[in-house]
Amino acid sequence: DTSNNQLILIDLKGNKRFVDVDELTKFQDLGGRQIGISDLKKENQTSVIGLYNTESRRLLARFIRVRYPLTRIVGEVMDIDKKNFTMEVLDEQTRDSKIIEVEEVTKTFEVTKSGGLAKSGFTKIQIGEKILIIGFPGTKDKFTASRILLFPELSPNIKLSPTKTIT
């Protein structure tokens, strides 16, 4: 919720947070352009930096920026385009095929046999491998991966079949 000088936000743990704004508070949209409090929408995810008052448990915001909504995709790698650094993943939940873009800043890890994590990379991803992707909507029916977690031990056990594909 928003008013002239206050926002009410829900944090990552589901707690209601009160954020005060004043004439020094700066607002930015997804593109980094300056906006005002009235430009914020109820569904916007935001990052807030400011001064926290431990007595009142309120934050006096200095910077508020609209963030891309993070998306979680769990599924199986169906195809890999090594030239364009993309892969097609069948989403277990929606049963839709999704195109995932892998960027230089994408962090990739593999779950080891002992249950730990090891650094990995795009070139180590295999067709049929189980995968968890955290990212955000990219361009034209694509998702940009921020984090990738590979599950090579699960891969031979389960095979998914696509029911729909993105065209």
CSV table of N, CA and C in Angstrom, one decimal:
chain,number,residue,atom,x,y,z
A,1,ASP,N,0.8,-1.2,0.0
A,1,ASP,CA,0.0,0.0,0.0
A,1,ASP,C,0.9,1.2,0.0
A,2,THR,N,0.4,2.3,-0.6
A,2,THR,CA,1.2,3.6,-0.6
A,2,THR,C,0.3,4.7,-0.2
A,3,SER,N,0.9,5.8,0.4
A,3,SER,CA,0.3,7.0,0.7
A,3,SER,C,1.3,8.1,0.3
A,4,ASN,N,1.1,9.4,0.6
A,4,ASN,CA,2.0,10.4,0.3
A,4,ASN,C,3.4,10.3,0.9
A,5,ASN,N,3.4,9.7,2.1
A,5,ASN,CA,4.7,9.7,2.8
A,5,ASN,C,5.0,8.3,3.4
A,6,GLN,N,4.3,7.3,3.0
A,6,GLN,CA,4.5,6.0,3.6
A,6,GLN,C,4.2,4.8,2.6
A,7,LEU,N,5.0,3.8,2.7
A,7,LEU,CA,4.7,2.5,2.0
A,7,LEU,C,4.5,1.4,3.0
A,8,ILE,N,3.7,0.5,2.7
A,8,ILE,CA,3.6,-0.7,3.5
A,8,ILE,C,4.0,-1.9,2.6
A,9,LEU,N,5.0,-2.6,3.0
A,9,LEU,CA,5.6,-3.6,2.1
A,9,LEU,C,5.5,-5.0,2.9
A,10,ILE,N,5.6,-6.0,2.1
A,10,ILE,CA,5.7,-7.4,2.7
A,10,ILE,C,7.1,-7.8,2.4
A,11,ASP,N,7.9,-8.2,3.4
A,11,ASP,CA,9.3,-8.6,3.2
A,11,ASP,C,9.4,-10.0,2.7
A,12,LEU,N,10.6,-10.5,2.5
A,12,LEU,CA,10.8,-11.8,2.0
A,12,LEU,C,10.3,-12.9,3.0
A,13,LYS,N,10.2,-12.6,4.2
A,13,LYS,CA,9.7,-13.6,5.2
A,13,LYS,C,8.2,-13.5,5.5
A,14,GLY,N,7.5,-12.6,4.7
A,14,GLY,CA,6.1,-12.4,4.8
A,14,GLY,C,5.7,-11.4,5.9
A,15,ASN,N,6.6,-10.7,6.5
A,15,ASN,CA,6.3,-9.7,7.5
A,15,ASN,C,5.9,-8.3,6.9
A,16,LYS,N,5.0,-7.7,7.5
A,16,LYS,CA,4.6,-6.3,7.1
A,16,LYS,C,5.6,-5.3,7.6
A,17,ARG,N,6.1,-4.5,6.7
A,17,ARG,CA,7.1,-3.5,7.0
A,17,ARG,C,6.6,-2.1,6.6
A,18,PHE,N,6.8,-1.1,7.5
A,18,PHE,CA,6.4,0.3,7.3
A,18,PHE,C,7.7,1.1,6.8
A,19,VAL,N,7.6,1.7,5.7
A,19,VAL,CA,8.7,2.5,5.1
A,19,VAL,C,8.2,3.9,5.0
A,20,ASP,N,8.9,4.8,5.6
A,20,ASP,CA,8.6,6.3,5.5
A,20,ASP,C,9.4,6.9,4.4
A,21,VAL,N,8.8,7.8,3.6
A,21,VAL,CA,9.5,8.5,2.6
A,21,VAL,C,9.4,10.0,2.8
A,22,ASP,N,10.4,10.7,2.3
A,22,ASP,CA,10.4,12.2,2.4
A,22,ASP,C,10.9,12.8,1.2
A,23,GLU,N,11.2,14.1,1.2
A,23,GLU,CA,11.6,14.8,0.0
A,23,GLU,C,13.0,14.3,-0.5
A,24,LEU,N,13.8,13.6,0.4
A,24,LEU,CA,15.1,13.1,0.0
A,24,LEU,C,15.1,11.7,-0.6
A,25,THR,N,13.9,11.1,-0.5
A,25,THR,CA,13.8,9.7,-1.0
A,25,THR,C,13.8,9.7,-2.6
A,26,LYS,N,14.7,8.9,-3.2
A,26,LYS,CA,14.8,8.7,-4.6
A,26,LYS,C,14.1,7.4,-5.0
A,27,PHE,N,13.3,7.5,-6.1
A,27,PHE,CA,12.6,6.3,-6.7
A,27,PHE,C,13.1,6.0,-8.1
A,28,GLN,N,13.3,4.7,-8.4
A,28,GLN,CA,13.7,4.4,-9.8
A,28,GLN,C,12.9,3.2,-10.2
A,29,ASP,N,12.6,3.2,-11.6
A,29,ASP,CA,11.8,2.1,-12.1
A,29,ASP,C,12.8,1.0,-12.6
A,30,LEU,N,12.3,0.0,-13.3
A,30,LEU,CA,13.2,-1.1,-13.8
A,30,LEU,C,14.3,-0.6,-14.7
A,31,GLY,N,14.1,0.4,-15.5
A,31,GLY,CA,15.1,0.9,-16.4
A,31,GLY,C,16.0,1.9,-15.7
A,32,GLY,N,15.9,2.2,-14.4
A,32,GLY,CA,16.7,3.2,-13.8
A,32,GLY,C,16.3,4.6,-13.9
A,33,ARG,N,15.1,4.8,-14.5
A,33,ARG,CA,14.6,6.2,-14.6
A,33,ARG,C,13.9,6.7,-13.3
A,34,GLN,N,14.0,7.9,-13.0
A,34,GLN,CA,13.5,8.5,-11.8
A,34,GLN,C,11.9,8.5,-11.9
A,35,ILE,N,11.3,8.0,-10.9
A,35,ILE,CA,9.8,8.0,-10.8
A,35,ILE,C,9.4,8.6,-9.4
A,36,GLY,N,8.1,8.6,-9.2
A,36,GLY,CA,7.6,9.1,-7.9
A,36,GLY,C,6.9,8.0,-7.2
A,37,ILE,N,6.5,8.2,-6.0
A,37,ILE,CA,5.8,7.2,-5.2
A,37,ILE,C,4.5,6.8,-5.8
A,38,SER,N,3.8,7.7,-6.5
A,38,SER,CA,2.5,7.4,-7.2
A,38,SER,C,2.7,6.4,-8.4
A,39,ASP,N,4.0,6.2,-8.8
A,39,ASP,CA,4.2,5.3,-9.9
A,39,ASP,C,4.4,3.9,-9.5
A,40,LEU,N,4.5,3.6,-8.2
A,40,LEU,CA,4.6,2.3,-7.7
A,40,LEU,C,3.3,1.6,-7.7
A,41,LYS,N,3.3,0.3,-8.1
A,41,LYS,CA,2.1,-0.5,-8.2
A,41,LYS,C,2.1,-1.6,-7.1
A,42,LYS,N,1.0,-2.1,-6.8
A,42,LYS,CA,0.8,-3.0,-5.7
A,42,LYS,C,1.7,-4.3,-6.0
A,43,GLU,N,1.8,-4.8,-7.2
A,43,GLU,CA,2.5,-6.0,-7.5
A,43,GLU,C,4.0,-5.8,-7.6
A,44,ASN,N,4.5,-4.5,-7.6
A,44,ASN,CA,5.9,-4.3,-7.8
A,44,ASN,C,6.8,-4.9,-6.7
A,45,GLN,N,7.9,-5.6,-7.0
A,45,GLN,CA,8.9,-6.0,-6.0
A,45,GLN,C,9.9,-4.8,-6.0
A,46,THR,N,10.3,-4.5,-4.8
A,46,THR,CA,11.2,-3.3,-4.6
A,46,THR,C,12.4,-3.7,-3.7
A,47,SER,N,13.4,-2.9,-3.9
A,47,SER,CA,14.6,-2.9,-3.0
A,47,SER,C,14.6,-1.5,-2.3
A,48,VAL,N,14.8,-1.5,-1.0
A,48,VAL,CA,14.7,-0.3,-0.2
A,48,VAL,C,16.0,-0.2,0.6
A,49,ILE,N,16.6,1.0,0.5
A,49,ILE,CA,17.8,1.3,1.3
A,49,ILE,C,17.4,2.6,2.1
A,50,GLY,N,17.8,2.5,3.4
A,50,GLY,CA,17.4,3.7,4.2
A,50,GLY,C,18.0,3.6,5.6
A,51,LEU,N,17.4,4.4,6.5
A,51,LEU,CA,17.8,4.5,7.9
A,51,LEU,C,16.7,3.8,8.7
A,52,TYR,N,17.2,2.8,9.5
A,52,TYR,CA,16.2,1.9,10.3
A,52,TYR,C,16.2,2.4,11.7
A,53,ASN,N,15.0,2.7,12.2
A,53,ASN,CA,14.8,3.1,13.6
A,53,ASN,C,14.4,1.8,14.4
A,54,THR,N,15.3,1.4,15.3
A,54,THR,CA,15.0,0.2,16.0
A,54,THR,C,13.9,0.3,17.0
A,55,GLU,N,13.6,1.5,17.5
A,55,GLU,CA,12.5,1.7,18.5
A,55,GLU,C,11.1,1.6,17.7
A,56,SER,N,11.0,2.3,16.7
A,56,SER,CA,9.7,2.3,15.9
A,56,SER,C,9.6,1.1,14.9
A,57,ARG,N,10.8,0.5,14.6
A,57,ARG,CA,10.9,-0.6,13.7
A,57,ARG,C,10.4,-0.1,12.3
A,58,ARG,N,10.7,1.1,12.0
A,58,ARG,CA,10.3,1.7,10.7
A,58,ARG,C,11.6,2.1,9.9
A,59,LEU,N,11.5,2.1,8.6
A,59,LEU,CA,12.6,2.5,7.8
A,59,LEU,C,12.4,3.8,7.1
A,60,LEU,N,13.3,4.8,7.2
A,60,LEU,CA,13.2,6.0,6.5
A,60,LEU,C,14.0,5.8,5.2
A,61,ALA,N,13.2,5.7,4.1
A,61,ALA,CA,13.8,5.3,2.8
A,61,ALA,C,14.6,6.4,2.2
A,62,ARG,N,15.8,6.1,1.6
A,62,ARG,CA,16.6,7.0,0.9
A,62,ARG,C,16.6,6.6,-0.6
A,63,PHE,N,16.5,5.3,-0.9
A,63,PHE,CA,16.5,4.8,-2.3
A,63,PHE,C,15.4,3.7,-2.3
A,64,ILE,N,14.5,3.8,-3.3
A,64,ILE,CA,13.6,2.7,-3.5
A,64,ILE,C,13.6,2.4,-5.0
A,65,ARG,N,13.9,1.2,-5.3
A,65,ARG,CA,14.0,0.8,-6.7
A,65,ARG,C,13.1,-0.4,-7.0
A,66,VAL,N,12.4,-0.3,-8.1
A,66,VAL,CA,11.5,-1.4,-8.5
A,66,VAL,C,12.5,-2.5,-9.1
A,67,ARG,N,12.3,-3.8,-8.6
A,67,ARG,CA,13.1,-4.9,-9.1
A,67,ARG,C,12.3,-5.8,-10.0
A,68,TYR,N,13.1,-6.5,-10.8
A,68,TYR,CA,12.5,-7.5,-11.7
A,68,TYR,C,12.0,-8.6,-10.7
A,69,PRO,N,10.8,-9.1,-11.0
A,69,PRO,CA,10.3,-10.2,-10.2
A,69,PRO,C,11.1,-11.5,-10.5
A,70,LEU,N,11.6,-12.1,-9.5
A,70,LEU,CA,12.3,-13.4,-9.6
A,70,LEU,C,11.4,-14.5,-10.0
A,71,THR,N,11.9,-15.4,-10.8
A,71,THR,CA,11.1,-16.6,-11.3
A,71,THR,C,11.9,-17.8,-10.9
A,72,ARG,N,11.2,-18.8,-10.5
A,72,ARG,CA,11.9,-20.1,-10.2
A,72,ARG,C,11.3,-21.1,-11.2
A,73,ILE,N,12.3,-21.8,-11.9
A,73,ILE,CA,11.9,-22.9,-12.8
A,73,ILE,C,12.6,-24.1,-12.4
A,74,VAL,N,11.9,-25.2,-12.2
A,74,VAL,CA,12.4,-26.5,-11.9
A,74,VAL,C,12.0,-27.4,-13.1
A,75,GLY,N,13.0,-28.1,-13.7
A,75,GLY,CA,12.6,-29.0,-14.8
A,75,GLY,C,13.8,-29.8,-15.3
A,76,GLU,N,13.7,-30.0,-16.6
A,76,GLU,CA,14.7,-30.9,-17.3
A,76,GLU,C,15.2,-30.2,-18.6
A,77,VAL,N,16.5,-30.2,-18.8
A,77,VAL,CA,17.1,-29.6,-20.0
A,77,VAL,C,16.7,-30.4,-21.2
A,78,MET,N,16.1,-29.8,-22.1
A,78,MET,CA,15.6,-30.5,-23.4
A,78,MET,C,16.5,-30.2,-24.5
A,79,ASP,N,17.2,-29.0,-24.6
A,79,ASP,CA,18.0,-28.7,-25.7
A,79,ASP,C,19.0,-27.6,-25.3
A,80,ILE,N,20.2,-27.6,-25.9
A,80,ILE,CA,21.2,-26.6,-25.5
A,80,ILE,C,21.7,-25.9,-26.8
A,81,ASP,N,21.8,-24.6,-26.8
A,81,ASP,CA,22.3,-23.8,-28.0
A,81,ASP,C,23.6,-23.2,-27.5
A,82,LYS,N,24.7,-23.9,-27.7
A,82,LYS,CA,26.0,-23.4,-27.2
A,82,LYS,C,26.5,-22.1,-27.8
A,83,LYS,N,26.0,-21.9,-29.1
A,83,LYS,CA,26.4,-20.7,-29.8
A,83,LYS,C,25.8,-19.4,-29.2
A,84,ASN,N,24.5,-19.5,-28.8
A,84,ASN,CA,23.8,-18.4,-28.3
A,84,ASN,C,23.6,-18.4,-26.7
A,85,PHE,N,24.3,-19.4,-26.1
A,85,PHE,CA,24.2,-19.5,-24.6
A,85,PHE,C,22.7,-19.5,-24.1
A,86,THR,N,21.9,-20.4,-24.7
A,86,THR,CA,20.6,-20.6,-24.3
A,86,THR,C,20.3,-22.0,-24.2
A,87,MET,N,19.3,-22.4,-23.4
A,87,MET,CA,18.8,-23.8,-23.3
A,87,MET,C,17.3,-23.8,-23.2
A,88,GLU,N,16.8,-24.9,-23.7
A,88,GLU,CA,15.3,-25.1,-23.6
A,88,GLU,C,15.1,-26.0,-22.4
A,89,VAL,N,14.2,-25.6,-21.5
A,89,VAL,CA,14.0,-26.4,-20.3
A,89,VAL,C,12.5,-26.6,-20.2
A,90,LEU,N,12.1,-27.9,-19.9
A,90,LEU,CA,10.7,-28.3,-19.7
A,90,LEU,C,10.4,-28.0,-18.2
A,91,ASP,N,9.5,-27.1,-17.9
A,91,ASP,CA,9.1,-26.7,-16.6
A,91,ASP,C,8.2,-27.8,-16.0
A,92,GLU,N,8.7,-28.4,-14.9
A,92,GLU,CA,7.9,-29.5,-14.2
A,92,GLU,C,6.5,-29.1,-13.8
A,93,GLN,N,6.4,-27.9,-13.3
A,93,GLN,CA,5.1,-27.4,-12.8
A,93,GLN,C,4.1,-27.1,-13.9
A,94,THR,N,4.5,-26.3,-14.9
A,94,THR,CA,3.6,-25.9,-16.0
A,94,THR,C,3.6,-26.8,-17.1
A,95,ARG,N,4.6,-27.7,-17.2
A,95,ARG,CA,4.8,-28.6,-18.4
A,95,ARG,C,5.0,-27.9,-19.7
A,96,ASP,N,5.4,-26.6,-19.6
A,96,ASP,CA,5.7,-25.8,-20.7
A,96,ASP,C,7.2,-25.8,-21.0
A,97,SER,N,7.6,-25.6,-22.2
A,97,SER,CA,9.0,-25.5,-22.6
A,97,SER,C,9.4,-24.0,-22.5
A,98,LYS,N,10.5,-23.7,-21.8
A,98,LYS,CA,10.9,-22.3,-21.6
A,98,LYS,C,12.4,-22.2,-22.2
A,99,ILE,N,12.6,-21.0,-22.8
A,99,ILE,CA,14.0,-20.7,-23.3
A,99,ILE,C,14.7,-19.9,-22.2
A,100,ILE,N,15.9,-20.4,-21.8
A,100,ILE,CA,16.6,-19.8,-20.7
A,100,ILE,C,17.9,-19.2,-21.3
A,101,GLU,N,18.1,-17.9,-21.1
A,101,GLU,CA,19.4,-17.2,-21.5
A,101,GLU,C,20.4,-17.3,-20.3
A,102,VAL,N,21.6,-17.7,-20.6
A,102,VAL,CA,22.7,-17.7,-19.7
A,102,VAL,C,23.6,-16.6,-20.0
A,103,GLU,N,23.8,-15.7,-19.0
A,103,GLU,CA,24.7,-14.6,-19.1
A,103,GLU,C,26.1,-14.8,-18.5
A,104,GLU,N,27.0,-13.9,-18.7
A,104,GLU,CA,28.3,-14.0,-18.1
A,104,GLU,C,28.2,-13.9,-16.6
A,105,VAL,N,27.2,-13.2,-16.0
A,105,VAL,CA,27.1,-13.1,-14.6
A,105,VAL,C,26.3,-14.2,-14.0
A,106,THR,N,25.7,-15.1,-14.8
A,106,THR,CA,25.0,-16.3,-14.2
A,106,THR,C,25.9,-17.2,-13.4
A,107,LYS,N,25.5,-17.5,-12.2
A,107,LYS,CA,26.3,-18.4,-11.3
A,107,LYS,C,25.7,-19.8,-11.4
A,108,THR,N,26.5,-20.7,-11.7
A,108,THR,CA,26.1,-22.1,-11.9
A,108,THR,C,26.8,-23.0,-10.9
A,109,PHE,N,26.0,-23.9,-10.3
A,109,PHE,CA,26.5,-24.8,-9.3
A,109,PHE,C,25.9,-26.2,-9.6
A,110,GLU,N,26.6,-27.2,-9.1
A,110,GLU,CA,26.2,-28.6,-9.2
A,110,GLU,C,26.1,-29.2,-7.9
A,111,VAL,N,25.0,-30.0,-7.6
A,111,VAL,CA,24.9,-30.7,-6.4
A,111,VAL,C,25.8,-32.0,-6.5
A,112,THR,N,26.7,-32.1,-5.5
A,112,THR,CA,27.6,-33.3,-5.6
A,112,THR,C,27.0,-34.5,-4.9
A,113,LYS,N,27.6,-35.7,-5.1
A,113,LYS,CA,27.1,-36.9,-4.5
A,113,LYS,C,27.0,-36.8,-3.0
A,114,SER,N,27.9,-36.1,-2.4
A,114,SER,CA,27.9,-35.9,-0.9
A,114,SER,C,26.9,-34.9,-0.4
A,115,GLY,N,26.2,-34.3,-1.4
A,115,GLY,CA,25.2,-33.3,-1.0
A,115,GLY,C,25.7,-31.9,-0.9
A,116,GLY,N,26.9,-31.6,-1.3
A,116,GLY,CA,27.5,-30.3,-1.3
A,116,GLY,C,27.3,-29.6,-2.6
A,117,LEU,N,27.8,-28.4,-2.8
A,117,LEU,CA,27.8,-27.7,-4.0
A,117,LEU,C,29.2,-27.5,-4.6
A,118,ALA,N,29.3,-27.6,-5.9
A,118,ALA,CA,30.5,-27.4,-6.6
A,118,ALA,C,30.2,-26.4,-7.7
A,119,LYS,N,31.2,-25.5,-7.9
A,119,LYS,CA,31.0,-24.6,-9.1
A,119,LYS,C,30.9,-25.3,-10.4
A,120,SER,N,30.1,-24.8,-11.3
A,120,SER,CA,29.9,-25.5,-12.5
A,120,SER,C,29.9,-24.4,-13.6
A,121,GLY,N,29.4,-24.7,-14.8
A,121,GLY,CA,29.3,-23.7,-15.9
A,121,GLY,C,28.4,-24.2,-17.0
A,122,PHE,N,28.1,-23.3,-17.9
A,122,PHE,CA,27.2,-23.6,-19.0
A,122,PHE,C,27.6,-24.8,-19.8
A,123,THR,N,28.9,-24.9,-20.0
A,123,THR,CA,29.4,-26.0,-20.9
A,123,THR,C,29.3,-27.4,-20.2
A,124,LYS,N,29.0,-27.4,-18.9
A,124,LYS,CA,28.8,-28.7,-18.2
A,124,LYS,C,27.4,-29.2,-18.2
A,125,ILE,N,26.5,-28.3,-18.6
A,125,ILE,CA,25.0,-28.7,-18.6
A,125,ILE,C,24.8,-29.7,-19.7
A,126,GLN,N,24.0,-30.8,-19.3
A,126,GLN,CA,23.7,-31.9,-20.2
A,126,GLN,C,22.2,-31.9,-20.5
A,127,ILE,N,21.9,-32.4,-21.8
A,127,ILE,CA,20.5,-32.6,-22.1
A,127,ILE,C,20.0,-33.8,-21.2
A,128,GLY,N,18.8,-33.6,-20.7
A,128,GLY,CA,18.2,-34.6,-19.8
A,128,GLY,C,18.5,-34.3,-18.3
A,129,GLU,N,19.3,-33.4,-18.0
A,129,GLU,CA,19.7,-33.1,-16.7
A,129,GLU,C,18.6,-32.3,-15.9
A,130,LYS,N,18.4,-32.7,-14.7
A,130,LYS,CA,17.4,-31.9,-13.8
A,130,LYS,C,18.1,-30.6,-13.4
A,131,ILE,N,17.3,-29.5,-13.4
A,131,ILE,CA,17.9,-28.2,-13.2
A,131,ILE,C,16.9,-27.3,-12.4
A,132,LEU,N,17.4,-26.4,-11.6
A,132,LEU,CA,16.7,-25.4,-10.9
A,132,LEU,C,17.3,-24.1,-11.4
A,133,ILE,N,16.4,-23.2,-11.9
A,133,ILE,CA,16.8,-21.9,-12.4
A,133,ILE,C,16.1,-20.8,-11.6
A,134,ILE,N,16.9,-19.8,-11.1
A,134,ILE,CA,16.4,-18.6,-10.5
A,134,ILE,C,16.7,-17.5,-11.5
A,135,GLY,N,15.8,-16.7,-11.9
A,135,GLY,CA,16.0,-15.6,-12.8
A,135,GLY,C,14.9,-14.7,-13.0
A,136,PHE,N,14.8,-14.0,-14.1
A,136,PHE,CA,13.7,-13.1,-14.3
A,136,PHE,C,13.4,-13.0,-15.8
A,137,PRO,N,12.2,-12.6,-16.1
A,137,PRO,CA,11.8,-12.5,-17.5
A,137,PRO,C,12.7,-11.7,-18.3
A,138,GLY,N,13.1,-12.2,-19.4
A,138,GLY,CA,14.0,-11.5,-20.3
A,138,GLY,C,13.3,-11.0,-21.5
A,139,THR,N,13.8,-11.2,-22.7
A,139,THR,CA,13.2,-10.6,-23.9
A,139,THR,C,12.4,-11.7,-24.6
A,140,LYS,N,11.3,-11.4,-25.1
A,140,LYS,CA,10.4,-12.2,-26.0
A,140,LYS,C,10.4,-13.7,-25.6
A,141,ASP,N,9.6,-14.0,-24.6
A,141,ASP,CA,9.3,-15.4,-24.2
A,141,ASP,C,10.6,-16.1,-23.7
A,142,LYS,N,11.6,-15.4,-23.2
A,142,LYS,CA,12.8,-16.0,-22.7
A,142,LYS,C,13.0,-15.5,-21.2
A,143,PHE,N,13.7,-16.3,-20.5
A,143,PHE,CA,14.0,-16.0,-19.1
A,143,PHE,C,15.6,-15.9,-19.0
A,144,THR,N,16.0,-14.9,-18.2
A,144,THR,CA,17.5,-14.8,-18.0
A,144,THR,C,17.8,-15.4,-16.7
A,145,ALA,N,18.7,-16.3,-16.7
A,145,ALA,CA,19.1,-17.0,-15.4
A,145,ALA,C,20.1,-16.2,-14.6
A,146,SER,N,19.8,-16.1,-13.3
A,146,SER,CA,20.7,-15.4,-12.4
A,146,SER,C,21.5,-16.5,-11.7
A,147,ARG,N,20.9,-17.6,-11.3
A,147,ARG,CA,21.5,-18.8,-10.6
A,147,ARG,C,21.0,-20.0,-11.3
A,148,ILE,N,21.8,-21.0,-11.4
A,148,ILE,CA,21.5,-22.3,-12.0
A,148,ILE,C,22.0,-23.4,-11.0
A,149,LEU,N,21.2,-24.3,-10.7
A,149,LEU,CA,21.6,-25.4,-9.8
A,149,LEU,C,21.3,-26.7,-10.6
A,150,LEU,N,22.4,-27.5,-10.8
A,150,LEU,CA,22.3,-28.8,-11.6
A,150,LEU,C,22.2,-30.0,-10.6
A,151,PHE,N,21.4,-31.0,-11.0
A,151,PHE,CA,21.2,-32.2,-10.2
A,151,PHE,C,21.5,-33.4,-11.0
A,152,PRO,N,22.8,-33.7,-11.3
A,152,PRO,CA,23.2,-34.8,-12.2
A,152,PRO,C,22.8,-36.1,-11.6
A,153,GLU,N,22.7,-36.3,-10.3
A,153,GLU,CA,22.3,-37.6,-9.7
A,153,GLU,C,20.9,-37.9,-10.0
A,154,LEU,N,20.0,-37.0,-10.1
A,154,LEU,CA,18.6,-37.2,-10.4
A,154,LEU,C,18.3,-37.5,-11.9
A,155,SER,N,19.1,-37.0,-12.7
A,155,SER,CA,18.9,-36.9,-14.1
A,155,SER,C,18.5,-38.3,-14.8
A,156,PRO,N,19.1,-39.4,-14.5
A,156,PRO,CA,18.7,-40.6,-15.2
A,156,PRO,C,17.4,-41.2,-14.7
A,157,ASN,N,16.9,-40.8,-13.6
A,157,ASN,CA,15.8,-41.4,-13.0
A,157,ASN,C,14.4,-41.0,-13.5
A,158,ILE,N,14.3,-39.7,-13.9
A,158,ILE,CA,13.0,-39.2,-14.3
A,158,ILE,C,13.1,-38.6,-15.7
A,159,LYS,N,12.1,-38.9,-16.5
A,159,LYS,CA,12.1,-38.2,-17.8
A,159,LYS,C,10.7,-37.6,-18.0
A,160,LEU,N,10.7,-36.3,-18.4
A,160,LEU,CA,9.5,-35.6,-18.6
A,160,LEU,C,9.2,-35.5,-20.1
A,161,SER,N,7.9,-35.4,-20.4
A,161,SER,CA,7.5,-35.2,-21.8
A,161,SER,C,6.8,-33.9,-22.0
A,162,PRO,N,7.2,-33.1,-23.0
A,162,PRO,CA,6.5,-31.8,-23.1
A,162,PRO,C,5.1,-32.0,-23.6
A,163,THR,N,4.2,-31.1,-23.1
A,163,THR,CA,2.8,-31.1,-23.6
A,163,THR,C,2.6,-29.8,-24.4
A,164,LYS,N,3.3,-28.8,-24.2
A,164,LYS,CA,3.2,-27.5,-24.9
A,164,LYS,C,4.6,-27.0,-25.1
A,165,THR,N,4.8,-26.3,-26.2
A,165,THR,CA,6.1,-25.6,-26.4
A,165,THR,C,5.9,-24.2,-26.8
A,166,ILE,N,6.9,-23.3,-26.5
A,166,ILE,CA,6.8,-21.9,-26.9
A,166,ILE,C,7.2,-21.8,-28.3
A,167,THR,N,6.5,-21.1,-29.1
A,167,THR,CA,6.8,-20.9,-30.5
A,167,THR,C,7.3,-19.6,-30.8
